[in-house]
Short mmCIF file of C-alpha atoms and ligand atoms in Angstrom, two decimals:
data_model
loop_
_atom_site.label_atom_id
_atom_site.label_comp_id
_atom_site.label_asym_id
_atom_site.label_seq_id
_atom_site.Cartn_x
_atom_site.Cartn_y
_atom_site.Cartn_z
CA MET A 1 0.00 0.00 0.00
CA ARG A 2 2.71 2.40 0.98
CA LEU A 3 4.68 1.29 -2.04
CA MET A 4 1.76 2.12 -4.25
CA ARG A 5 1.32 5.55 -2.71
CA SER A 6 4.95 6.44 -3.27
CA TRP A 7 4.69 5.14 -6.80
CA VAL A 8 1.72 7.44 -7.36
CA ARG A 9 3.76 10.34 -5.92
CA ALA A 10 6.74 9.67 -8.12
CA ARG A 11 5.15 8.71 -11.41
CA VAL A 12 1.46 9.46 -11.66
CA GLU A 13 1.38 12.94 -10.18
CA PRO A 14 4.18 14.31 -12.37
CA PHE A 15 2.47 12.79 -15.39
CA PHE A 16 -0.77 14.65 -14.73
CA LEU A 17 1.17 17.80 -13.90
CA GLU A 18 2.85 17.66 -17.31
CA VAL A 19 -0.42 16.98 -19.10
CA GLY A 20 -2.03 19.85 -17.23
CA ARG A 21 0.79 22.22 -18.19
CA PHE A 22 0.49 21.13 -21.80
CA PHE A 23 -3.15 22.14 -22.00
CA VAL A 24 -2.65 25.38 -20.06
CA LEU A 25 0.13 26.41 -22.45
CA LEU A 26 -1.88 25.35 -25.49
CA TRP A 27 -4.83 27.40 -24.25
CA ARG A 28 -2.62 30.46 -23.68
CA VAL A 29 -1.19 30.19 -27.18
CA VAL A 30 -4.72 30.25 -28.55
CA ALA A 31 -5.74 33.10 -26.28
CA TRP A 32 -2.70 35.26 -27.14
CA THR A 33 -2.75 34.67 -30.89
CA PRO A 34 -5.24 37.41 -31.84
CA ARG A 35 -3.71 40.02 -29.53
CA PRO A 36 -1.34 42.80 -30.59
CA PRO A 37 1.50 43.55 -30.85
CA TYR A 38 1.92 41.18 -33.79
CA ASP A 39 5.48 40.17 -34.46
CA PHE A 40 5.58 38.98 -38.06
CA ARG A 41 9.35 38.99 -38.12
CA GLN A 42 9.43 36.37 -35.39
CA LEU A 43 6.89 34.28 -37.28
CA THR A 44 8.75 34.38 -40.59
CA ASN A 45 12.05 33.67 -38.79
CA GLN A 46 10.56 30.56 -37.25
CA MET A 47 8.92 29.50 -40.50
CA VAL A 48 12.28 29.65 -42.23
CA ARG A 49 14.06 27.81 -39.45
CA ILE A 50 11.43 25.12 -39.07
CA GLY A 51 10.21 24.81 -42.64
CA VAL A 52 12.77 25.89 -45.18
CA ASP A 53 15.85 24.67 -43.31
CA SER A 54 14.29 21.22 -42.83
CA ILE A 55 13.62 20.66 -46.53
CA PRO A 56 16.85 18.78 -47.42
CA VAL A 57 16.72 16.19 -44.64
CA VAL A 58 12.97 15.67 -44.89
CA LEU A 59 13.11 15.16 -48.66
CA LEU A 60 16.09 12.83 -48.46
CA THR A 61 14.17 10.68 -46.01
CA ALA A 62 11.09 10.68 -48.23
CA LEU A 63 13.09 9.75 -51.33
CA PHE A 64 14.69 6.71 -49.71
CA THR A 65 11.52 5.66 -47.91
CA GLY A 66 9.65 5.62 -51.22
CA GLY A 67 12.51 3.68 -52.76
CA VAL A 68 12.65 1.09 -49.99
CA MET A 69 8.86 0.68 -50.09
CA ALA A 70 9.11 -0.19 -53.77
CA LEU A 71 12.02 -2.56 -53.18
CA GLN A 72 10.18 -4.45 -50.47
CA THR A 73 6.76 -4.62 -52.06
CA PHE A 74 7.93 -5.42 -55.57
CA ALA A 75 9.57 -8.67 -54.49
CA THR A 76 6.60 -9.64 -52.31
CA LEU A 77 3.83 -8.75 -54.72
CA LYS A 78 5.65 -10.50 -57.53
CA ARG A 79 4.99 -13.80 -55.76
CA PHE A 80 1.27 -13.13 -56.25
CA ASN A 81 1.74 -11.75 -59.73
CA ALA A 82 0.47 -8.48 -58.33
CA GLU A 83 3.50 -6.29 -59.03
CA GLY A 84 1.23 -3.92 -60.92
CA TYR A 85 -0.03 -2.63 -57.60
CA VAL A 86 3.36 -1.42 -56.31
CA GLY A 87 2.58 2.12 -57.42
CA SER A 88 -0.67 2.30 -55.44
CA LEU A 89 0.87 0.75 -52.40
CA VAL A 90 3.82 3.13 -52.31
CA ALA A 91 1.66 6.19 -52.94
CA ILE A 92 -1.04 5.44 -50.42
CA SER A 93 1.40 4.40 -47.68
CA MET A 94 3.49 7.51 -48.26
CA VAL A 95 0.61 9.94 -48.31
CA ARG A 96 -1.43 8.49 -45.46
CA GLU A 97 1.23 7.36 -43.07
CA LEU A 98 4.92 7.46 -43.84
CA ALA A 99 5.43 11.03 -44.98
CA PRO A 100 3.54 12.60 -42.03
CA VAL A 101 5.05 10.39 -39.33
CA LEU A 102 8.62 10.31 -40.58
CA SER A 103 8.70 14.05 -41.30
CA ALA A 104 7.25 14.70 -37.86
CA LEU A 105 9.88 12.55 -36.17
CA ILE A 106 12.62 14.38 -38.05
CA LEU A 107 11.13 17.73 -37.12
CA ALA A 108 10.95 16.65 -33.48
CA GLY A 109 14.66 15.90 -33.59
CA ARG A 110 15.59 19.05 -35.47
CA CYS A 111 13.25 21.68 -34.09
CA GLY A 112 11.61 20.31 -30.94
CA SER A 113 15.08 19.89 -29.46
CA ALA A 114 16.11 23.36 -30.60
CA MET A 115 13.07 24.88 -28.91
CA GLY A 116 13.77 23.01 -25.68
CA ALA A 117 17.40 24.14 -25.70
CA GLU A 118 16.73 27.74 -26.70
CA LEU A 119 13.90 28.42 -24.27
CA GLY A 120 15.66 26.40 -21.59
CA THR A 121 18.76 28.57 -21.91
CA MET A 122 16.58 31.68 -21.80
CA ARG A 123 14.97 30.36 -18.62
CA VAL A 124 18.18 29.62 -16.74
CA THR A 125 19.81 32.92 -17.76
CA GLU A 126 16.73 34.87 -16.57
CA GLN A 127 15.89 36.06 -20.09
CA ILE A 128 12.34 34.77 -19.69
CA ASP A 129 12.04 36.71 -16.42
CA ALA A 130 13.36 39.74 -18.29
CA LEU A 131 10.61 39.36 -20.91
CA GLU A 132 7.97 39.32 -18.18
CA VAL A 133 9.48 42.36 -16.53
CA LEU A 134 9.39 44.19 -19.88
CA ALA A 135 5.60 43.68 -19.93
CA THR A 136 5.84 40.92 -22.52
CA ASP A 137 4.22 37.56 -21.91
CA PRO A 138 6.76 34.85 -22.83
CA VAL A 139 4.03 32.60 -24.21
CA HIS A 140 2.92 35.42 -26.48
CA TYR A 141 6.39 36.40 -27.63
CA LEU A 142 8.16 33.03 -27.81
CA MET A 143 5.55 30.33 -28.13
CA VAL A 144 2.90 31.78 -30.42
CA PRO A 145 5.25 32.17 -33.43
CA ARG A 146 6.89 28.77 -32.85
CA VAL A 147 3.63 26.88 -32.52
CA TRP A 148 2.09 28.49 -35.58
CA ALA A 149 5.21 28.11 -37.69
CA SER A 150 5.47 24.45 -36.80
CA THR A 151 1.75 23.75 -37.32
CA LEU A 152 1.80 25.39 -40.75
CA MET A 153 5.19 24.24 -42.00
CA LEU A 154 4.95 20.52 -41.25
CA PRO A 155 1.98 20.01 -43.62
CA ALA A 156 3.88 22.00 -46.24
CA LEU A 157 6.89 19.74 -45.81
CA VAL A 158 4.63 16.70 -46.05
CA VAL A 159 3.25 17.88 -49.39
CA LEU A 160 6.81 17.93 -50.73
CA SER A 161 7.59 14.57 -49.10
CA ASN A 162 4.57 12.99 -50.75
CA GLY A 163 5.81 13.97 -54.18
CA VAL A 164 9.41 12.97 -53.56
CA GLY A 165 8.44 9.68 -51.93
CA ILE A 166 6.31 8.70 -54.91
CA ALA A 167 9.19 9.71 -57.18
CA GLY A 168 11.51 7.45 -55.16
CA GLY A 169 9.14 4.51 -55.64
CA TYR A 170 8.90 5.27 -59.34
CA ALA A 171 12.67 5.42 -59.72
CA VAL A 172 13.16 2.01 -58.12
CA SER A 173 10.25 0.30 -59.90
CA VAL A 174 10.96 1.68 -63.34
CA GLY A 175 14.73 1.96 -63.13
CA LEU A 176 15.57 -1.16 -61.17
CA PHE A 177 12.73 -3.58 -61.88
CA GLY A 178 11.89 -2.36 -65.33
CA ALA A 179 8.21 -1.62 -64.71
CA ASN A 180 6.33 0.16 -67.47
CA PRO A 181 6.48 3.92 -66.71
CA VAL A 182 3.02 4.72 -68.04
CA THR A 183 1.13 1.92 -66.31
CA TYR A 184 3.11 2.54 -63.10
CA MET A 185 2.06 6.18 -62.99
CA ALA A 186 -1.53 5.34 -63.85
CA ASN A 187 -1.58 2.73 -61.11
CA THR A 188 -0.08 5.17 -58.60
CA PHE A 189 -3.10 7.44 -58.76
CA GLN A 190 -5.69 4.75 -59.51
CA PHE A 191 -6.81 4.01 -55.95
CA MET A 192 -5.70 7.18 -54.18
CA ASP A 193 -8.26 9.88 -53.49
CA TRP A 194 -8.22 13.28 -51.82
CA ASP A 195 -9.21 11.85 -48.45
CA ASP A 196 -5.87 10.06 -48.28
CA VAL A 197 -3.98 13.29 -48.88
CA THR A 198 -6.03 15.44 -46.52
CA SER A 199 -5.95 12.88 -43.72
CA GLY A 200 -2.15 12.90 -43.97
CA LEU A 201 -2.08 16.69 -43.89
CA ILE A 202 -4.44 16.95 -40.91
CA LYS A 203 -2.26 14.48 -39.05
CA SER A 204 0.87 16.43 -39.83
CA ALA A 205 -0.66 19.71 -38.65
CA VAL A 206 -1.46 18.05 -35.32
CA PHE A 207 2.07 16.64 -35.13
CA GLY A 208 3.54 20.06 -35.86
CA LEU A 209 1.50 21.56 -33.03
CA LEU A 210 2.54 18.78 -30.64
CA ILE A 211 6.25 19.18 -31.44
CA ALA A 212 6.22 22.92 -30.77
CA VAL A 213 4.11 22.87 -27.62
CA VAL A 214 6.08 20.00 -26.08
CA GLY A 215 9.44 21.56 -27.04
CA CYS A 216 8.48 24.96 -25.62
CA GLN A 217 6.98 23.41 -22.50
CA LYS A 218 10.19 21.54 -21.74
CA GLY A 219 12.13 24.76 -22.31
CA PHE A 220 9.89 26.91 -20.11
CA PHE A 221 10.06 24.57 -17.13
CA THR A 222 13.81 24.06 -17.22
CA THR A 223 15.69 24.22 -13.93
CA GLY A 224 19.29 23.65 -13.02
CA GLY A 225 21.76 25.34 -15.34
CA ALA A 226 23.51 23.76 -18.31
CA GLU A 227 22.68 20.24 -17.18
CA GLY A 228 19.02 21.17 -16.92
CA VAL A 229 19.06 22.55 -20.45
CA GLY A 230 20.54 19.28 -21.70
CA ARG A 231 17.83 17.33 -19.91
CA SER A 232 15.08 19.52 -21.35
CA THR A 233 16.46 19.10 -24.85
CA THR A 234 16.51 15.32 -24.62
CA ARG A 235 13.07 15.16 -23.04
CA ALA A 236 11.62 17.46 -25.66
CA VAL A 237 12.63 15.01 -28.41
CA VAL A 238 11.67 11.84 -26.55
CA LEU A 239 8.32 13.15 -25.39
CA ALA A 240 7.44 14.67 -28.76
CA SER A 241 8.31 11.42 -30.55
CA ILE A 242 6.19 9.36 -28.19
CA THR A 243 3.20 11.69 -28.44
CA ILE A 244 3.53 11.64 -32.23
CA LEU A 245 3.44 7.85 -32.38
CA VAL A 246 0.61 7.48 -29.87
CA SER A 247 -1.54 10.23 -31.34
CA ASP A 248 -0.88 8.80 -34.81
CA PHE A 249 -2.68 5.63 -33.79
CA PHE A 250 -5.74 7.48 -32.58
CA LEU A 251 -5.77 9.95 -35.47
CA THR A 252 -5.56 7.12 -37.98
CA LYS A 253 -8.47 5.41 -36.28
CA LEU A 254 -10.40 8.65 -36.27
CA LEU A 255 -9.67 9.73 -39.83
CA TYR A 256 -10.38 6.47 -41.64
CA MET B 1 9.60 63.61 5.15
CA ALA B 2 9.54 60.34 3.24
CA ALA B 3 7.05 58.88 5.68
CA ALA B 4 4.42 61.42 4.68
CA ARG B 5 4.31 60.09 1.11
CA PRO B 6 1.81 57.36 0.21
CA VAL B 7 2.99 53.76 0.15
CA GLN B 8 3.63 52.36 -3.32
CA ILE B 9 4.88 48.86 -2.54
CA ARG B 10 3.65 47.16 0.59
CA LEU B 11 4.89 43.75 1.71
CA ARG B 12 3.24 42.07 4.67
CA GLY B 13 4.31 38.84 6.31
CA VAL B 14 6.01 37.58 3.16
CA VAL B 15 7.31 34.04 3.54
CA LYS B 16 9.26 32.26 0.82
CA SER B 17 11.04 28.94 0.98
CA PHE B 18 12.93 26.96 -1.64
CA GLY B 19 12.61 23.35 -0.55
CA GLU B 20 13.70 23.19 3.07
CA LYS B 21 15.47 26.54 2.89
CA ARG B 22 13.45 29.47 4.21
CA VAL B 23 14.69 32.63 2.50
CA LEU B 24 12.07 35.20 3.53
CA ALA B 25 10.53 34.69 6.96
CA GLY B 26 7.52 36.95 7.40
CA LEU B 27 9.02 40.09 5.96
CA ASP B 28 7.26 43.48 6.28
CA LEU B 29 8.33 46.45 4.20
CA ASP B 30 6.82 49.68 2.85
CA VAL B 31 8.31 51.54 -0.08
CA HIS B 32 6.99 55.08 -0.39
CA GLU B 33 6.18 56.89 -3.59
CA GLY B 34 9.14 58.77 -5.02
CA GLU B 35 11.67 57.58 -2.48
CA SER B 36 14.97 55.89 -3.08
CA LEU B 37 15.25 52.81 -0.91
CA VAL B 38 18.46 50.83 -0.77
CA VAL B 39 18.40 47.27 0.54
CA ILE B 40 21.64 45.95 1.97
CA GLY B 41 22.44 42.54 3.40
CA GLY B 42 24.87 39.65 3.20
CA SER B 43 25.36 37.55 0.13
CA GLY B 44 22.67 34.91 -0.21
CA THR B 45 20.30 36.47 2.32
CA GLY B 46 17.54 36.81 -0.28
CA LYS B 47 17.83 40.35 -1.60
CA SER B 48 17.26 39.30 -5.20
CA VAL B 49 14.39 37.07 -4.08
CA LEU B 50 12.84 40.07 -2.27
CA LEU B 51 13.10 42.22 -5.40
CA LYS B 52 11.46 39.53 -7.55
CA HIS B 53 8.53 39.44 -5.16
CA MET B 54 7.94 43.17 -5.65
CA ILE B 55 7.35 42.68 -9.37
CA GLY B 56 5.56 39.35 -9.12
CA LEU B 57 8.24 37.17 -10.70
CA LEU B 58 8.09 35.09 -7.55
CA ALA B 59 4.93 34.53 -5.54
CA PRO B 60 5.10 34.35 -1.75
CA ASP B 61 4.23 31.11 0.05
CA ALA B 62 2.40 33.25 2.60
CA GLY B 63 1.80 36.97 3.06
CA THR B 64 0.88 39.66 0.56
CA VAL B 65 2.57 41.98 -1.93
CA GLU B 66 0.62 45.09 -2.87
CA VAL B 67 1.66 47.62 -5.52
CA ASP B 68 -0.33 50.84 -5.91
CA GLY B 69 -3.04 49.23 -3.81
CA VAL B 70 -3.33 46.18 -6.07
CA GLN B 71 -2.56 42.77 -4.66
CA LEU B 72 -0.29 41.05 -7.19
CA SER B 73 -1.61 37.56 -6.44
CA GLU B 74 -5.05 38.65 -7.64
CA LEU B 75 -3.91 39.52 -11.16
CA ASP B 76 -4.13 36.81 -13.81
CA TYR B 77 -1.36 36.26 -16.34
CA ARG B 78 -2.77 38.81 -18.77
CA ALA B 79 -3.50 41.51 -16.22
CA ILE B 80 -0.03 41.26 -14.69
CA THR B 81 1.59 41.65 -18.10
CA THR B 82 -0.10 45.02 -18.52
CA PHE B 83 0.42 45.93 -14.87
CA ARG B 84 4.18 45.54 -15.25
CA ARG B 85 4.38 48.50 -17.65
CA ARG B 86 4.81 50.71 -14.59
CA PHE B 87 7.97 48.81 -13.62
CA GLY B 88 11.53 48.73 -14.82
CA MET B 89 13.96 46.18 -13.51
CA ALA B 90 17.67 45.61 -14.00
CA PHE B 91 18.79 42.08 -13.20
CA GLN B 92 21.90 41.18 -11.26
CA GLU B 93 23.44 39.35 -14.23
CA GLY B 94 21.97 41.67 -16.85
CA ALA B 95 19.62 39.04 -18.34
CA LEU B 96 20.15 40.48 -21.81
CA PHE B 97 18.54 38.78 -24.78
CA ASP B 98 21.57 37.05 -26.21
CA SER B 99 20.24 36.78 -29.74
CA MET B 100 19.85 40.57 -29.98
CA THR B 101 22.41 43.35 -30.23
CA VAL B 102 22.87 45.95 -27.51
CA TRP B 103 20.78 48.39 -29.54
CA GLU B 104 17.94 45.90 -29.98
CA ASN B 105 18.00 45.04 -26.30
CA VAL B 106 17.49 48.65 -25.26
CA ALA B 107 14.94 49.19 -28.03
CA PHE B 108 12.92 46.13 -27.03
CA PRO B 109 10.62 47.74 -24.43
CA LEU B 110 10.08 50.77 -26.71
CA ARG B 111 9.13 48.57 -29.66
CA ARG B 112 6.74 46.55 -27.54
CA ALA B 113 5.16 49.80 -26.35
CA GLY B 114 4.58 50.73 -29.99
CA TRP B 115 6.85 53.78 -30.25
CA PRO B 116 7.58 55.17 -33.71
CA ARG B 117 11.00 54.39 -35.22
CA ASP B 118 12.63 57.79 -34.96
CA ARG B 119 11.66 58.23 -31.33
CA ILE B 120 13.02 54.76 -30.54
CA ALA B 121 16.35 55.58 -32.19
CA ALA B 122 16.64 58.84 -30.28
CA ARG B 123 15.72 57.31 -26.95
CA VAL B 124 18.07 54.32 -27.33
CA ALA B 125 20.95 56.64 -28.17
CA GLU B 126 20.13 58.77 -25.14
CA CYS B 127 19.98 55.77 -22.75
CA LEU B 128 23.22 54.27 -24.02
CA GLU B 129 24.94 57.61 -23.63
CA LEU B 130 23.72 57.86 -20.03
CA VAL B 131 25.55 54.63 -19.15
CA HIS B 132 28.58 55.52 -21.30
CA LEU B 133 28.04 52.77 -23.83
CA ASP B 134 27.58 54.78 -27.01
CA GLY B 135 29.54 52.98 -29.71
CA ALA B 136 28.60 49.47 -28.52
CA GLU B 137 25.22 49.44 -30.31
CA ARG B 138 26.04 46.66 -32.75
CA LYS B 139 27.74 44.34 -30.29
CA LEU B 140 26.13 41.13 -29.09
CA PRO B 141 25.89 40.44 -25.34
CA ALA B 142 28.48 37.65 -25.65
CA GLN B 143 31.02 40.23 -26.82
CA LEU B 144 30.60 42.43 -23.73
CA SER B 145 32.27 42.38 -20.33
CA GLY B 146 30.18 41.66 -17.25
CA GLY B 147 30.11 45.31 -16.25
CA MET B 148 29.05 46.38 -19.74
CA ARG B 149 26.23 43.84 -19.76
CA ARG B 150 25.00 45.16 -16.44
CA ARG B 151 24.95 48.68 -17.83
CA VAL B 152 22.98 47.61 -20.91
CA GLY B 153 20.48 45.93 -18.58
CA PHE B 154 20.27 49.18 -16.66
CA ALA B 155 19.68 51.20 -19.85
CA ARG B 156 16.97 48.75 -20.94
CA ALA B 157 15.24 49.10 -17.55
CA ILE B 158 15.06 52.89 -17.63
CA ALA B 159 14.24 53.27 -21.36
CA LEU B 160 10.49 53.66 -20.84
CA GLU B 161 10.96 55.94 -17.82
CA PRO B 162 8.83 53.75 -15.57
CA ARG B 163 7.46 54.97 -12.26
CA ILE B 164 8.94 52.12 -10.24
CA LEU B 165 12.52 51.06 -10.78
CA LEU B 166 14.12 47.98 -9.27
CA PHE B 167 17.89 47.69 -9.57
CA ASP B 168 19.64 44.51 -8.50
CA GLU B 169 23.24 45.49 -7.72
CA PRO B 170 23.56 47.93 -10.62
CA THR B 171 27.09 49.02 -9.75
CA THR B 172 28.73 45.83 -8.49
CA GLY B 173 31.92 45.14 -10.41
CA LEU B 174 32.10 48.55 -12.10
CA ASP B 175 35.01 50.95 -11.82
CA PRO B 176 34.60 53.87 -9.40
CA VAL B 177 34.00 56.44 -12.13
CA ILE B 178 31.22 54.48 -13.84
CA LYS B 179 29.79 53.70 -10.39
CA ALA B 180 29.46 57.40 -9.70
CA VAL B 181 27.89 57.90 -13.13
CA ILE B 182 25.25 55.22 -12.52
CA ASP B 183 24.55 56.57 -9.04
CA GLY B 184 24.08 59.99 -10.65
CA VAL B 185 21.58 58.55 -13.13
CA ILE B 186 19.58 56.94 -10.32
CA ILE B 187 19.49 60.22 -8.39
CA ASP B 188 18.45 62.12 -11.55
CA LEU B 189 15.65 59.68 -12.33
CA ARG B 190 14.15 60.29 -8.95
CA ARG B 191 14.58 64.07 -9.17
CA SER B 192 13.30 64.61 -12.69
CA LEU B 193 10.62 61.91 -12.97
CA GLY B 194 9.77 61.32 -9.33
CA SER B 195 10.29 57.60 -9.86
CA THR B 196 10.38 55.25 -6.93
CA THR B 197 13.60 53.28 -6.87
CA VAL B 198 14.55 50.18 -4.93
CA THR B 199 18.24 49.40 -5.26
CA ILE B 200 20.20 46.48 -3.92
CA SER B 201 23.77 47.32 -3.11
CA HIS B 202 26.82 45.98 -1.38
CA ASP B 203 28.68 49.23 -1.73
CA MET B 204 28.31 51.46 1.32
CA LYS B 205 29.62 54.55 -0.41
CA SER B 206 27.05 54.47 -3.19
CA THR B 207 24.36 53.32 -0.76
CA PHE B 208 24.70 56.48 1.29
CA ARG B 209 25.00 58.55 -1.89
CA ILE B 210 21.68 57.50 -3.42
CA ALA B 211 19.49 56.45 -0.50
CA ASP B 212 16.63 58.33 1.15
CA ARG B 213 16.27 55.27 3.33
CA VAL B 214 18.34 52.15 3.85
CA GLY B 215 16.96 48.80 4.95
CA MET B 216 18.99 45.83 6.04
CA LEU B 217 17.83 42.30 5.25
CA HIS B 218 18.99 39.57 7.58
CA GLU B 219 17.63 36.06 8.14
CA GLY B 220 14.51 36.70 6.10
CA LYS B 221 13.47 39.96 7.74
CA ILE B 222 14.22 43.66 7.57
CA ILE B 223 16.08 44.11 10.84
CA ALA B 224 16.68 47.85 10.53
CA ILE B 225 15.36 50.61 8.29
CA GLY B 226 15.84 54.35 8.33
CA THR B 227 17.58 57.34 6.81
CA PRO B 228 21.32 57.01 6.14
CA ASP B 229 22.06 58.91 9.35
CA GLU B 230 19.75 56.68 11.39
CA ILE B 231 21.42 53.60 9.94
CA ARG B 232 24.91 54.95 10.61
CA SER B 233 24.00 55.48 14.25
CA CYS B 234 21.93 52.32 14.56
CA PRO B 235 22.67 50.55 17.83
CA ASP B 236 22.22 47.08 16.27
CA GLY B 237 25.61 45.38 16.24
CA ARG B 238 24.77 43.42 13.07
CA VAL B 239 24.08 46.63 11.13
CA GLN B 240 27.27 48.23 12.41
CA GLN B 241 29.36 45.21 11.49
CA PHE B 242 27.90 45.18 7.98
CA ILE B 243 28.28 48.86 7.14
CA GLU B 244 31.77 48.99 8.57
CA GLY B 245 32.72 45.75 6.86
CA ARG B 246 34.31 44.04 9.86
CA ALA B 247 35.13 40.33 9.85
CA GLU B 248 34.25 39.86 13.53
CA GLY B 249 30.89 40.56 15.08
CA PRO B 250 27.37 39.22 15.56
CA LEU B 251 26.92 38.45 11.82
CA SER B 252 29.90 36.09 11.81
CA ASP B 253 28.60 33.73 14.52
N1 ATP C 301 14.94 29.92 -8.00
C1 ATP C 301 15.52 29.49 -6.89
N2 ATP C 301 15.47 28.18 -6.55
C2 ATP C 301 16.03 27.73 -5.43
N3 ATP C 301 16.68 28.49 -4.56
C3 ATP C 301 16.79 29.81 -4.82
C4 ATP C 301 16.21 30.36 -6.00
N4 ATP C 301 16.46 31.69 -6.00
C5 ATP C 301 17.17 31.93 -4.87
N5 ATP C 301 17.37 30.82 -4.15
C6 ATP C 301 18.06 30.73 -2.86
O1 ATP C 301 17.66 31.82 -2.08
C7 ATP C 301 18.73 32.34 -1.35
C8 ATP C 301 18.81 33.84 -1.57
O2 ATP C 301 19.18 34.10 -2.91
P1 ATP C 301 19.32 35.57 -3.47
O3 ATP C 301 19.73 35.44 -4.89
O4 ATP C 301 18.12 36.35 -3.18
O5 ATP C 301 20.54 36.14 -2.61
P2 ATP C 301 21.11 37.62 -2.64
O6 ATP C 301 20.83 38.23 -1.32
O7 ATP C 301 20.60 38.34 -3.84
O8 ATP C 301 22.65 37.32 -2.75
P3 ATP C 301 23.77 38.10 -3.62
O9 ATP C 301 24.12 39.31 -2.86
O10 ATP C 301 24.91 37.13 -3.67
O11 ATP C 301 23.18 38.39 -4.93
C9 ATP C 301 19.97 31.60 -1.80
O12 ATP C 301 20.31 30.70 -0.77
C10 ATP C 301 19.55 30.83 -3.00
O13 ATP C 301 20.14 29.58 -2.99
MG1 MG C 302 21.32 38.88 -5.61
#
């Protein structure tokens, strides 16, 4: 009994504390968004850092994922004489699942960690206190542009990933296995409809939001100097990745 | 004289602990409108913690903090953001935004207050000149010495000419000439704007130069408060040991 109570103290309470903070911060981001002063420079800065700067690594991942998908499925489907369906399989898997989740995981590593480190450093060097003293709410000034940039840019990255991933599958099927280019392309779009694309984009917007809120939350609640910043950075990535994978399950269930 | 003025910051029974460590132990303090109060006390006695309570960066475990008749604990996060426009605060370590240049740091409060460009430029130049830092506009905080950073933080705090100014050791680590300059700026701010200033200092010379009243913080309470003359002649052995800077005495036990 006592063991259980101490377990509740150590594990369960902090968990609900974190979840509570998450929703409080999310609510404040929403509440501050329409309020002046608007800082468009901050927003465009973040959009460049989160979106534009992530393009190479996200596209490289998509290209090889599409390629590997084709490699794997071609050999398997050939056993059923169904290699004509490789195009559909690659396209639908990319658009619905792989592009959103893999891009989100990469963004968590690239940008969620950066947010944790940056805001964490600002916390331990009293820069966040200084913002408050200068009549500026840190959620308004720091979080609002990051959350919006991330929520908008991840779907944009996923659109590019979709195209590049399908191109990767095409390159492997046509170039390596000698599939007919025209029938492959026709087959790619044969079974895919807009719902597949939009469900992937909705997912990725949610992932983008999660990455930014979790990263900023870890940064805001940093304590304990350089070591604390390191801890926040790691936790930002781990926690964002876990929430992405878990919420992916429920979103997929919801959106089908 | 100072006692006749209305109270601007009123602390009553303020208690603050970090873990097991009790830093403020039921502290009472009144800061009057337009006065210059200097808080002295040993290192680690909680002077910075006290200052952060006055502006609501830290909330007391027990007791109340009232500014202009408003209890800070009753303001929500949006109300306190607006409420803080009447404050300026210079942090002990400067707390400069390290991604911004010196110029941008000082311009930050002006930009947030929606000033037009030309007025911002003029005011930033004026503030940097006051702290003898004209010429450092384009430098980043990482390129500055500790004393320079502190002065930029000071310039940023006074840029909007707020009515309440909190300075956390503004002159520690500066050379005697710059010290006198900063002390002069603090005195001027009070004279020309009538601002209330609360300054933390370890330096007895500048304390007696700028203070209308001096309060000493010890073991979580204000143990003595009064005009510089009253403090100099205070019978409390702890106060005497501190202002004379002796190694032996009641503080050392
Ligand atoms: N955020 C915090 N978390 C935990 N302990 C803290 C925190 N802030 C201050 N303390 C503790 O409170 C005590 C008082 O700290 P404070 O910074 O107010 O001292 P000080 O009087 O300003 O000292 P100094 O003259 O050296 O600046 C210290 O023992 C410090 O360890
Ligand atoms: Mg201090």
